[in-house]
């Protein structure tokens, strides 16, 4: 799959004559892109912000009943992205016009790219509240979105005062080029007068409506997930399977390990769904597979990282088919026991990820898939293991099977804030993605893979960019980038 999709595409969406769905203010439109992969089910690929070789499509908008949505139209321009450079900006302004009766203006900037058909919005900064001398947080814009890679193409910048009702007031406008912007330094910023043409016509002696000062305009090359994969980075996939007693006797149809007459159970479905996507990113397709929480022969001691093939010297399975076969053979040979300890298998994979850091290039990345039915017993040790792994080329995917309470799993998934170890140490980045299998029981298998792998591309890019590591087959190192890519490519690893 990696070789089938080697081009990124940027979609630019604009609309005209939209229906007004709000009372007392204007609508706040956003556009959602859905993709049909199975013929019957649509999945969200991405969505625009609110407000909001070239091929242009304009179509009328329709309501859910297929009736026309007034005179509304939508225009989509698809443009192949061949330039992976981004521009890091730092900007501030001073003495902006006050457009508010009470308080001060709430300014933000909009950057526009010049196209054959007019100006196209490339970026909108944050709003700085109640400040006529704002400093915006550092931001970044893809060079292609800003000027198509042409350093002398005109760029338009508009400064607005934000209003809650959507009737934002124009403060002023200026035009420039990347050539001019790149002259900016912190000690000698590039400065531009914001001009409001209406105010200029009315007011004698008008000078400007404020000055925007660009302190940094740095063009850097930013590698994408595909750049790393196509540049020789290997994704090393490891599977960890929960064999604790809470799964139930595998001989009983009520057990989560019970293999149906059709040859499936939730564990097998999860392995197939995720493995069939991720195996395309590993050239040798040899995957180590482990179990935890079982008593194993011949001494029947409890183990939390035993190879499914019972060969510690060579725990690798040939392809996802090999993992599935090893699981089938292993299942009747072990006694389900407990407790549910995650840290041993996380630390096992982390040791290999640590070894990979010695190579000083983006050649190896490790993804651990843990499939489990229950509550973690060694939560503190697992937190410490994850915080340690967050500094390594490693991601952890947890799929919860069955109907248990997965609150602790969701806690490990740091979407609501950075995970902390018991010592107080904070994770360097979010590397855990948790998904309950029950949400996908009636969905096509692609839906589970899409969800659990959604964050991996961004995690790969973030790690290698943080450590300034290039793909093995690329000579130019990436420059440091303040934030990871917003889209993390596409929502599956086939981005």
CSV table of C-alpha atoms in Angstrom, one decimal:
chain,number,residue,atom,x,y,z
A,1,UNK,CA,0.0,0.0,0.0
A,2,UNK,CA,2.9,2.4,0.7
A,3,UNK,CA,4.0,2.2,-2.9
A,4,UNK,CA,0.5,2.8,-4.2
A,5,UNK,CA,0.2,6.2,-2.7
A,6,UNK,CA,3.3,8.4,-3.0
A,7,UNK,CA,1.7,11.7,-3.7
A,8,UNK,CA,0.1,14.2,-1.3
A,9,UNK,CA,-2.8,16.3,-2.5
A,10,UNK,CA,-4.0,19.6,-1.1
A,11,UNK,CA,-7.7,20.3,-1.4
A,12,UNK,CA,-8.8,23.9,-1.3
A,13,UNK,CA,-12.5,24.4,-0.6
A,14,UNK,CA,-14.5,27.6,-1.0
A,15,UNK,CA,-18.3,28.2,-1.0
A,16,UNK,CA,-20.6,31.0,-2.2
A,17,UNK,CA,-24.2,31.9,-1.4
A,18,UNK,CA,-24.5,29.5,1.6
A,19,UNK,CA,-27.8,29.3,3.4
A,20,UNK,CA,-27.8,31.2,6.7
A,21,UNK,CA,-28.6,28.7,9.4
A,22,UNK,CA,-28.2,31.0,12.4
A,23,UNK,CA,-30.5,33.6,13.9
A,24,UNK,CA,-28.9,37.0,14.8
A,25,UNK,CA,-25.5,36.2,13.1
A,26,UNK,CA,-24.0,34.5,10.1
A,27,UNK,CA,-23.5,30.7,9.8
A,28,UNK,CA,-20.1,29.2,10.8
A,29,UNK,CA,-19.5,26.8,8.0
A,30,UNK,CA,-17.1,23.9,7.9
A,31,UNK,CA,-16.6,21.2,5.2
A,32,UNK,CA,-16.1,17.5,5.9
A,33,UNK,CA,-14.4,15.2,3.4
A,34,UNK,CA,-15.8,11.6,3.5
A,35,UNK,CA,-14.3,8.6,1.6
A,36,UNK,CA,-16.1,5.5,0.4
A,37,UNK,CA,-13.8,2.5,0.7
A,38,UNK,CA,-16.3,-0.4,0.7
A,39,UNK,CA,-19.2,0.7,-1.4
A,40,UNK,CA,-21.6,1.1,1.4
A,41,UNK,CA,-19.8,2.9,4.2
A,42,UNK,CA,-18.5,6.5,4.3
A,43,UNK,CA,-15.6,7.4,6.6
A,44,UNK,CA,-14.4,10.9,7.5
A,45,UNK,CA,-10.9,11.7,6.1
A,46,UNK,CA,-10.7,15.2,7.3
A,47,UNK,CA,-12.5,18.5,7.9
A,48,UNK,CA,-11.7,22.2,7.4
A,49,UNK,CA,-11.5,24.8,10.0
A,50,UNK,CA,-14.7,26.8,10.7
A,51,UNK,CA,-15.1,29.8,8.4
A,52,UNK,CA,-13.1,29.0,6.5
A,53,UNK,CA,-1.7,20.9,-11.6
A,54,UNK,CA,-4.8,22.4,-10.6
A,55,UNK,CA,-8.2,21.0,-11.4
A,56,UNK,CA,-11.2,23.0,-10.3
A,57,UNK,CA,-14.7,21.5,-9.6
A,58,UNK,CA,-17.7,23.7,-8.8
A,59,UNK,CA,-21.0,21.9,-7.8
A,60,UNK,CA,-24.3,23.1,-6.5
A,61,UNK,CA,-25.0,22.4,-2.8
A,62,UNK,CA,-28.0,20.2,-2.0
A,63,UNK,CA,-29.9,19.5,1.2
A,64,UNK,CA,-30.3,16.0,2.7
A,65,UNK,CA,-33.5,15.5,0.6
A,66,UNK,CA,-31.5,16.4,-2.5
A,67,UNK,CA,-33.3,19.7,-3.0
A,68,UNK,CA,-31.1,22.7,-3.9
A,69,UNK,CA,-29.6,24.6,-1.0
A,70,UNK,CA,-30.7,27.9,-2.4
A,71,UNK,CA,-28.1,29.2,-4.8
A,72,UNK,CA,-25.2,27.7,-2.8
A,73,UNK,CA,-22.2,26.3,-4.6
A,74,UNK,CA,-19.0,24.6,-3.5
A,75,UNK,CA,-15.7,24.8,-5.3
A,76,UNK,CA,-12.9,22.3,-4.8
A,77,UNK,CA,-9.4,22.8,-6.2
A,78,UNK,CA,-7.0,19.7,-6.1
A,79,UNK,CA,-3.3,20.5,-6.3
A,80,UNK,CA,-0.5,17.9,-6.1
A,81,UNK,CA,2.0,18.8,-3.4
A,82,UNK,CA,5.5,18.5,-4.8
A,83,UNK,CA,7.2,20.9,-2.4
A,84,UNK,CA,7.5,19.7,1.2
A,85,UNK,CA,9.0,23.0,2.6
A,86,UNK,CA,7.2,24.9,5.3
A,87,UNK,CA,7.6,28.5,6.5
A,88,UNK,CA,8.0,29.2,10.2
A,89,UNK,CA,6.7,32.6,11.2
A,90,UNK,CA,6.9,34.8,14.2
A,91,UNK,CA,4.9,38.1,13.9
A,92,UNK,CA,3.6,40.9,16.0
A,93,UNK,CA,1.9,44.3,15.3
A,94,UNK,CA,1.8,47.7,16.9
A,95,UNK,CA,-0.6,50.6,17.0
A,96,UNK,CA,-3.4,48.8,15.3
A,97,UNK,CA,-6.7,50.7,14.8
A,98,UNK,CA,-9.2,50.2,17.5
A,99,UNK,CA,-12.4,48.8,15.9
A,100,UNK,CA,-14.3,48.1,19.1
A,101,UNK,CA,-16.6,50.6,21.0
A,102,UNK,CA,-15.9,48.8,24.3
A,103,UNK,CA,-12.4,47.5,24.9
A,104,UNK,CA,-9.8,47.1,22.2
A,105,UNK,CA,-9.6,45.2,18.9
A,106,UNK,CA,-9.1,41.4,18.9
A,107,UNK,CA,-6.7,41.1,15.9
A,108,UNK,CA,-5.8,38.2,13.7
A,109,UNK,CA,-4.0,37.8,10.4
A,110,UNK,CA,-5.0,36.1,7.2
A,111,UNK,CA,-2.4,35.1,4.5
A,112,UNK,CA,-3.5,34.7,0.9
A,113,UNK,CA,-1.9,33.0,-2.1
A,114,UNK,CA,-2.2,34.6,-5.5
A,115,UNK,CA,-3.8,32.3,-8.1
A,116,UNK,CA,-5.1,32.6,-11.6
A,117,UNK,CA,-8.6,33.1,-10.4
A,118,UNK,CA,-7.9,35.4,-7.4
A,119,UNK,CA,-6.7,35.3,-3.8
A,120,UNK,CA,-6.8,32.0,-2.0
A,121,UNK,CA,-6.7,31.8,1.8
A,122,UNK,CA,-3.6,29.9,3.0
A,123,UNK,CA,-3.6,30.5,6.7
A,124,UNK,CA,-5.4,32.2,9.5
A,125,UNK,CA,-3.6,33.0,12.8
A,126,UNK,CA,-5.0,32.8,16.3
A,127,UNK,CA,-7.0,35.8,17.7
A,128,UNK,CA,-5.2,37.9,20.3
A,129,UNK,CA,-7.9,39.3,22.5
A,130,UNK,CA,-8.2,43.0,23.5
A,131,UNK,CA,-4.8,44.1,22.3
A,132,UNK,CA,-3.7,46.8,19.8
A,133,UNK,CA,0.0,45.6,20.0
A,134,UNK,CA,-0.4,41.9,19.6
A,135,UNK,CA,2.2,39.2,19.5
A,136,UNK,CA,0.9,36.0,17.8
A,137,UNK,CA,2.2,32.6,18.7
A,138,UNK,CA,4.7,31.1,16.2
A,139,UNK,CA,2.9,29.5,13.3
A,140,UNK,CA,3.8,27.7,10.1
A,141,UNK,CA,2.4,27.6,6.6
A,142,UNK,CA,3.3,25.1,3.8
A,143,UNK,CA,5.3,27.0,1.2
A,144,UNK,CA,3.2,25.5,-1.6
A,145,UNK,CA,0.0,26.8,0.1
A,146,UNK,CA,1.5,30.3,0.5
A,147,UNK,CA,3.2,30.9,-2.9
A,148,UNK,CA,3.4,27.7,-4.8
A,149,UNK,CA,7.2,27.7,-4.2
A,150,UNK,CA,7.6,31.0,-6.1
A,151,UNK,CA,9.6,33.3,-3.8
A,152,UNK,CA,8.6,36.4,-5.9
A,153,UNK,CA,4.9,35.7,-6.2
A,154,UNK,CA,2.7,38.2,-4.4
A,155,UNK,CA,1.3,37.3,-1.0
A,156,UNK,CA,-1.5,39.3,0.6
A,157,UNK,CA,-1.9,39.7,4.3
A,158,UNK,CA,-5.1,41.0,5.8
A,159,UNK,CA,-5.5,42.1,9.5
A,160,UNK,CA,-8.9,41.8,11.1
A,161,UNK,CA,-10.6,42.6,14.3
A,162,UNK,CA,-12.5,39.4,15.4
A,163,UNK,CA,-16.2,39.7,16.3
A,164,UNK,CA,-18.3,36.9,17.8
A,165,UNK,CA,-21.1,37.4,15.3
A,166,UNK,CA,-18.9,36.8,12.3
A,167,UNK,CA,-18.9,40.4,11.1
A,168,UNK,CA,-15.1,40.8,11.5
A,169,UNK,CA,-13.8,44.3,10.8
A,170,UNK,CA,-10.9,44.9,8.4
A,171,UNK,CA,-8.1,46.8,10.0
A,172,UNK,CA,-5.7,46.9,7.1
A,173,UNK,CA,-4.0,45.1,4.2
A,174,UNK,CA,-0.5,44.8,2.8
A,175,UNK,CA,1.2,42.7,0.0
A,176,UNK,CA,4.6,41.3,0.0
A,177,UNK,CA,6.7,38.3,-1.3
A,178,UNK,CA,8.7,35.5,0.3
A,179,UNK,CA,11.9,37.2,-0.9
A,180,UNK,CA,11.0,40.3,1.2
A,181,UNK,CA,9.7,38.3,4.2
A,182,UNK,CA,12.9,36.2,4.4
A,183,UNK,CA,14.9,39.4,5.1
A,184,UNK,CA,13.3,39.4,8.5
A,185,UNK,CA,15.4,38.8,11.6
A,186,UNK,CA,14.6,39.2,15.3
A,187,UNK,CA,17.1,42.1,15.5
A,188,UNK,CA,15.8,43.6,12.2
A,189,UNK,CA,12.2,42.6,11.6
A,190,UNK,CA,10.5,43.1,8.2
A,191,UNK,CA,7.8,45.7,8.8
A,192,UNK,CA,4.7,46.4,6.8
A,193,UNK,CA,2.1,49.2,7.0
A,194,UNK,CA,-1.5,48.0,7.2
A,195,UNK,CA,-3.5,50.1,4.8
A,196,UNK,CA,-7.3,50.4,5.0
A,197,UNK,CA,-8.3,51.9,1.6
A,198,UNK,CA,-11.7,53.1,2.7
A,199,UNK,CA,-10.2,55.0,5.7
A,200,UNK,CA,-7.4,56.3,3.5
A,201,UNK,CA,-9.9,57.8,1.1
A,202,UNK,CA,-11.9,59.5,3.8
A,203,UNK,CA,-9.2,60.7,6.1
A,204,UNK,CA,-6.7,63.5,5.2
A,205,UNK,CA,-3.2,62.9,6.5
A,206,UNK,CA,-3.9,59.1,6.9
A,207,UNK,CA,-0.7,57.2,7.4
A,208,UNK,CA,-1.7,53.6,8.2
A,209,UNK,CA,-3.9,51.5,10.4
A,210,UNK,CA,-0.9,49.9,12.2
A,211,UNK,CA,2.3,48.1,11.4
A,212,UNK,CA,2.8,44.4,11.2
A,213,UNK,CA,6.3,43.3,12.1
A,214,UNK,CA,7.6,39.9,10.9
A,215,UNK,CA,10.4,38.8,13.2
A,216,UNK,CA,11.1,35.4,11.7
A,217,UNK,CA,10.3,33.9,8.3
A,218,UNK,CA,12.3,30.7,8.1
A,219,UNK,CA,11.9,28.2,5.2
A,220,UNK,CA,12.6,24.6,6.3
A,221,UNK,CA,12.2,21.2,4.7
A,222,UNK,CA,9.8,19.1,6.6
A,223,UNK,CA,9.6,15.4,6.0
A,224,UNK,CA,6.2,13.7,5.9
A,225,UNK,CA,5.3,10.2,7.0
A,226,UNK,CA,5.6,9.1,3.4
A,227,UNK,CA,9.0,10.7,3.0
A,228,UNK,CA,10.3,8.6,5.9
A,229,UNK,CA,8.7,5.4,4.6
A,230,UNK,CA,9.8,5.8,1.0
A,231,UNK,CA,13.2,6.9,2.3
A,232,UNK,CA,13.8,3.5,3.9
A,233,UNK,CA,12.3,3.7,7.4
A,234,UNK,CA,11.1,0.3,8.6
A,235,UNK,CA,8.0,0.0,10.8
A,236,UNK,CA,8.6,-2.9,13.2
A,237,UNK,CA,5.3,-4.4,14.3
A,238,UNK,CA,5.0,-6.4,17.5
A,239,UNK,CA,1.8,-8.1,18.8
A,240,UNK,CA,1.0,-8.6,22.5
A,241,UNK,CA,-2.0,-10.8,23.4
A,242,UNK,CA,-3.8,-10.9,26.8
A,243,UNK,CA,-4.1,-14.5,28.1
A,244,UNK,CA,-5.5,-13.6,31.5
A,245,UNK,CA,-8.2,-15.7,33.2
A,246,UNK,CA,-10.9,-12.9,32.8
A,247,UNK,CA,-11.1,-13.8,29.1
A,248,UNK,CA,-12.9,-17.0,30.1
A,249,UNK,CA,-12.2,-20.7,29.2
A,250,UNK,CA,-11.3,-20.7,25.5
A,251,UNK,CA,-13.4,-23.9,25.1
A,252,UNK,CA,-16.5,-22.0,26.1
A,253,UNK,CA,-18.4,-20.0,23.5
A,254,UNK,CA,-18.7,-17.2,26.1
A,255,UNK,CA,-14.9,-16.8,26.1
A,256,UNK,CA,-13.2,-13.9,24.2
A,257,UNK,CA,-10.6,-16.5,23.1
A,258,UNK,CA,-13.2,-19.0,21.8
A,259,UNK,CA,-12.7,-19.5,18.1
A,260,UNK,CA,-16.0,-19.8,16.4
A,261,UNK,CA,-16.8,-22.4,13.7
A,262,UNK,CA,-16.0,-19.6,11.2
A,263,UNK,CA,-12.5,-19.4,12.6
A,264,UNK,CA,-12.7,-16.0,14.2
A,265,UNK,CA,-12.9,-14.2,17.6
A,266,UNK,CA,-12.3,-10.6,18.6
A,267,UNK,CA,-8.5,-11.2,19.1
A,268,UNK,CA,-8.1,-12.6,15.6
A,269,UNK,CA,-10.3,-9.9,14.0
A,270,UNK,CA,-8.1,-7.2,15.7
A,271,UNK,CA,-4.9,-8.9,14.5
A,272,UNK,CA,-6.1,-9.2,11.0
A,273,UNK,CA,-7.5,-5.7,10.7
A,274,UNK,CA,-4.5,-3.8,12.0
A,275,UNK,CA,-1.8,-6.2,10.8
A,276,UNK,CA,-3.0,-6.3,7.2
A,277,UNK,CA,-2.4,-2.6,6.9
A,278,UNK,CA,0.8,-2.2,8.9
A,279,UNK,CA,2.6,-5.2,7.4
A,280,UNK,CA,3.0,-3.3,4.1
A,281,UNK,CA,5.5,-1.0,5.9
A,282,UNK,CA,7.9,-3.8,7.0
A,283,UNK,CA,10.0,-5.2,4.2
A,284,UNK,CA,10.8,-8.6,5.8
A,285,UNK,CA,7.2,-9.1,7.2
A,286,UNK,CA,8.6,-11.0,10.2
A,287,UNK,CA,6.6,-10.0,13.3
A,288,UNK,CA,7.5,-10.9,17.0
A,289,UNK,CA,4.3,-12.0,18.8
A,290,UNK,CA,4.0,-12.4,22.5
A,291,UNK,CA,1.4,-13.4,25.1
A,292,UNK,CA,1.1,-12.2,28.7
A,293,UNK,CA,-0.8,-13.3,31.8
A,294,UNK,CA,-0.7,-17.1,31.3
A,295,UNK,CA,0.9,-20.1,32.9
A,296,UNK,CA,3.1,-21.6,30.3
A,297,UNK,CA,4.6,-25.1,29.9
A,298,UNK,CA,6.6,-27.0,31.0
A,299,UNK,CA,6.9,-25.5,34.5
A,300,UNK,CA,3.6,-23.6,34.4
A,301,UNK,CA,5.0,-20.4,35.7
A,302,UNK,CA,3.2,-17.1,35.0
A,303,UNK,CA,4.7,-15.1,32.2
A,304,UNK,CA,4.0,-11.6,30.9
A,305,UNK,CA,6.1,-11.7,27.8
A,306,UNK,CA,6.3,-15.3,26.4
A,307,UNK,CA,6.6,-15.8,22.6
A,308,UNK,CA,3.5,-17.3,21.0
A,309,UNK,CA,5.8,-19.9,19.3
A,310,UNK,CA,7.5,-20.6,22.6
A,311,UNK,CA,10.9,-19.8,21.0
A,312,UNK,CA,12.5,-17.0,23.0
A,313,UNK,CA,15.5,-17.0,20.6
A,314,UNK,CA,13.3,-16.4,17.6
A,315,UNK,CA,9.8,-15.1,18.5
A,316,UNK,CA,9.2,-13.9,14.9
A,317,UNK,CA,6.2,-15.0,12.9
A,318,UNK,CA,6.1,-14.9,9.1
A,319,UNK,CA,3.5,-12.3,8.1
A,320,UNK,CA,0.2,-11.7,9.8
A,321,UNK,CA,-0.8,-15.3,8.7
A,322,UNK,CA,2.1,-16.5,10.9
A,323,UNK,CA,0.9,-14.5,13.9
A,324,UNK,CA,-2.6,-15.9,13.5
A,325,UNK,CA,-1.3,-19.5,13.2
A,326,UNK,CA,1.0,-19.1,16.2
A,327,UNK,CA,-1.9,-17.8,18.3
A,328,UNK,CA,-4.1,-20.8,17.2
A,329,UNK,CA,-1.4,-23.3,18.2
A,330,UNK,CA,-0.5,-21.5,21.4
A,331,UNK,CA,-4.0,-21.1,22.8
A,332,UNK,CA,-4.7,-24.7,23.8
A,333,UNK,CA,-1.2,-25.1,25.3
A,334,UNK,CA,-1.3,-22.4,28.0
A,335,UNK,CA,-3.4,-21.9,31.1
A,336,UNK,CA,-5.1,-18.5,31.3
A,337,UNK,CA,-4.2,-16.9,34.6
A,338,UNK,CA,-3.2,-13.3,35.6
A,339,UNK,CA,-2.6,-10.6,36.6
A,340,UNK,CA,-2.9,-8.1,33.6
A,341,UNK,CA,0.6,-6.6,33.5
A,342,UNK,CA,1.5,-4.4,30.5
A,343,UNK,CA,4.9,-3.0,31.5
A,344,UNK,CA,7.0,-6.1,30.7
A,345,UNK,CA,6.0,-6.3,27.0
A,346,UNK,CA,6.2,-2.5,26.7
A,347,UNK,CA,9.7,-2.5,28.2
A,348,UNK,CA,10.6,-5.5,25.9
A,349,UNK,CA,9.9,-3.5,22.8
A,350,UNK,CA,11.4,-0.3,24.2
A,351,UNK,CA,14.7,-2.1,24.6
A,352,UNK,CA,14.8,-2.7,20.8
A,353,UNK,CA,13.7,0.9,20.1
A,354,UNK,CA,16.5,2.1,22.4
A,355,UNK,CA,19.0,0.2,20.3
A,356,UNK,CA,17.6,1.8,17.1
A,357,UNK,CA,18.4,5.2,18.5
A,358,UNK,CA,22.2,4.5,18.1
A,359,UNK,CA,21.8,4.5,14.3
A,360,UNK,CA,21.4,8.3,14.3
A,361,UNK,CA,19.0,8.1,11.3
A,362,UNK,CA,15.3,7.5,10.8
A,363,UNK,CA,15.7,3.9,9.9
A,364,UNK,CA,13.6,2.1,12.5
A,365,UNK,CA,10.3,2.8,14.2
A,366,UNK,CA,8.4,0.3,16.5
A,367,UNK,CA,4.7,-0.2,16.8
A,368,UNK,CA,3.4,-2.4,19.6
A,369,UNK,CA,-0.2,-3.7,19.3
A,370,UNK,CA,-1.7,-4.9,22.7
A,371,UNK,CA,-5.0,-6.6,22.6
A,372,UNK,CA,-6.6,-7.0,26.0
A,373,UNK,CA,-9.9,-7.6,27.8
A,374,UNK,CA,-9.5,-6.0,31.1
A,375,UNK,CA,-8.2,-3.6,33.7
A,376,UNK,CA,-4.4,-3.1,34.0
A,377,UNK,CA,-3.0,-4.5,37.2
A,378,UNK,CA,0.4,-2.7,37.0
A,379,UNK,CA,-0.8,0.7,36.1
A,380,UNK,CA,2.0,2.7,37.8
A,381,UNK,CA,4.7,0.5,36.2
A,382,UNK,CA,2.9,0.9,32.8
A,383,UNK,CA,2.7,4.7,33.2
A,384,UNK,CA,6.5,4.7,33.8
A,385,UNK,CA,7.1,2.4,30.8
A,386,UNK,CA,5.0,4.6,28.5
A,387,UNK,CA,6.7,7.8,29.6
A,388,UNK,CA,10.1,6.2,29.0
A,389,UNK,CA,9.0,4.9,25.6
A,390,UNK,CA,7.7,8.4,24.6
A,391,UNK,CA,11.4,9.4,24.1
A,392,UNK,CA,12.0,6.4,21.8
A,393,UNK,CA,10.9,5.6,18.2
A,394,UNK,CA,7.9,3.8,19.4
A,395,UNK,CA,4.1,3.9,19.4
A,396,UNK,CA,1.6,1.7,21.4
A,397,UNK,CA,-1.8,0.7,20.1
A,398,UNK,CA,-4.2,-0.8,22.6
A,399,UNK,CA,-7.4,-2.6,21.5
A,400,UNK,CA,-9.9,-3.4,24.2
A,401,UNK,CA,-12.0,-6.5,23.5
A,402,UNK,CA,-15.1,-7.5,25.4
A,403,UNK,CA,-17.4,-5.4,27.5
A,404,UNK,CA,-15.0,-4.4,30.4
A,405,UNK,CA,-14.5,-1.0,31.9
A,406,UNK,CA,-11.7,0.5,30.0
A,407,UNK,CA,-11.3,3.7,32.0
A,408,UNK,CA,-7.6,3.0,32.7
A,409,UNK,CA,-6.9,2.5,29.0
A,410,UNK,CA,-8.4,5.8,28.1
A,411,UNK,CA,-6.3,7.4,30.9
A,412,UNK,CA,-3.1,6.0,29.2
A,413,UNK,CA,-4.2,7.5,25.9
A,414,UNK,CA,-2.9,11.0,26.4
A,415,UNK,CA,-5.5,12.9,24.3
A,416,UNK,CA,-6.7,14.8,27.3
A,417,UNK,CA,-3.2,15.9,28.4
A,418,UNK,CA,0.3,14.5,28.7
A,419,UNK,CA,0.6,11.3,30.6
A,420,UNK,CA,2.7,11.5,33.8
A,421,UNK,CA,4.7,8.7,35.5
A,422,UNK,CA,4.2,8.3,39.2
A,423,UNK,CA,7.4,10.2,39.7
A,424,UNK,CA,5.8,13.2,38.0
A,425,UNK,CA,7.9,12.9,34.8
A,426,UNK,CA,5.8,13.9,31.8
A,427,UNK,CA,5.7,12.0,28.5
A,428,UNK,CA,7.7,13.7,25.7
A,429,UNK,CA,4.8,13.0,23.3
A,430,UNK,CA,1.5,11.1,23.1
A,431,UNK,CA,2.3,7.6,21.8
A,432,UNK,CA,-0.7,5.6,23.0
A,433,UNK,CA,-3.9,5.1,21.0
A,434,UNK,CA,-6.7,3.2,22.7
A,435,UNK,CA,-9.8,1.9,20.8
A,436,UNK,CA,-12.5,-0.4,22.2
A,437,UNK,CA,-13.3,-3.1,19.7
A,438,UNK,CA,-17.0,-3.1,20.5
A,439,UNK,CA,-17.3,0.2,18.7
A,440,UNK,CA,-16.4,-1.6,15.4
A,441,UNK,CA,-18.1,-4.9,15.8
A,442,UNK,CA,-20.7,-4.2,13.1
A,443,UNK,CA,-18.3,-2.1,10.8
A,444,UNK,CA,-16.1,-3.2,8.0
A,445,UNK,CA,-12.6,-4.3,9.1
A,446,UNK,CA,-11.1,-1.2,7.5
A,447,UNK,CA,-12.9,1.0,10.0
A,448,UNK,CA,-11.0,-0.5,13.0
A,449,UNK,CA,-7.6,-0.2,11.2
A,450,UNK,CA,-8.4,3.3,10.2
A,451,UNK,CA,-9.2,4.3,13.8
A,452,UNK,CA,-6.3,2.6,15.6
A,453,UNK,CA,-3.7,3.7,13.1
A,454,UNK,CA,-5.0,7.3,12.8
A,455,UNK,CA,-2.3,8.8,15.1
A,456,UNK,CA,0.7,6.7,14.0
A,457,UNK,CA,1.9,8.7,11.0
A,458,UNK,CA,1.9,11.9,13.1
A,459,UNK,CA,3.7,10.1,15.9
A,460,UNK,CA,6.4,8.9,13.5
A,461,UNK,CA,6.9,12.4,12.0
A,462,UNK,CA,6.9,14.1,15.5
A,463,UNK,CA,9.6,11.7,16.8
A,464,UNK,CA,12.0,12.1,13.9
A,465,UNK,CA,11.5,15.8,13.6
A,466,UNK,CA,12.0,16.3,17.4
A,467,UNK,CA,15.3,14.4,17.0
A,468,UNK,CA,16.3,16.1,13.7
A,469,UNK,CA,16.6,12.7,12.0
A,470,UNK,CA,16.5,12.3,8.2
A,471,UNK,CA,15.2,9.3,6.2
A,472,UNK,CA,18.1,6.9,5.5
A,473,UNK,CA,18.0,7.6,1.8
A,474,UNK,CA,17.9,11.4,2.0
A,475,UNK,CA,21.0,13.7,2.4
A,476,UNK,CA,19.3,16.9,3.7
A,477,UNK,CA,18.5,16.9,7.4
A,478,UNK,CA,15.2,18.4,8.5
A,479,UNK,CA,15.2,21.7,10.3
A,480,UNK,CA,13.5,21.8,13.8
A,481,UNK,CA,9.8,22.4,13.5
A,482,UNK,CA,7.8,23.9,16.5
A,483,UNK,CA,4.7,21.7,16.1
A,484,UNK,CA,3.9,18.4,14.4
A,485,UNK,CA,1.9,18.3,11.2
A,486,UNK,CA,-1.7,19.2,11.8
A,487,UNK,CA,-3.1,16.5,9.6
A,488,UNK,CA,-0.7,13.7,10.4
A,489,UNK,CA,-1.2,12.8,6.8
A,490,UNK,CA,-4.3,10.7,6.3
A,491,UNK,CA,-6.3,8.8,8.9
A,492,UNK,CA,-4.7,5.4,8.0
A,493,UNK,CA,-1.1,4.4,7.4
A,494,UNK,CA,-1.8,4.4,3.6
A,495,UNK,CA,-1.5,8.2,3.6
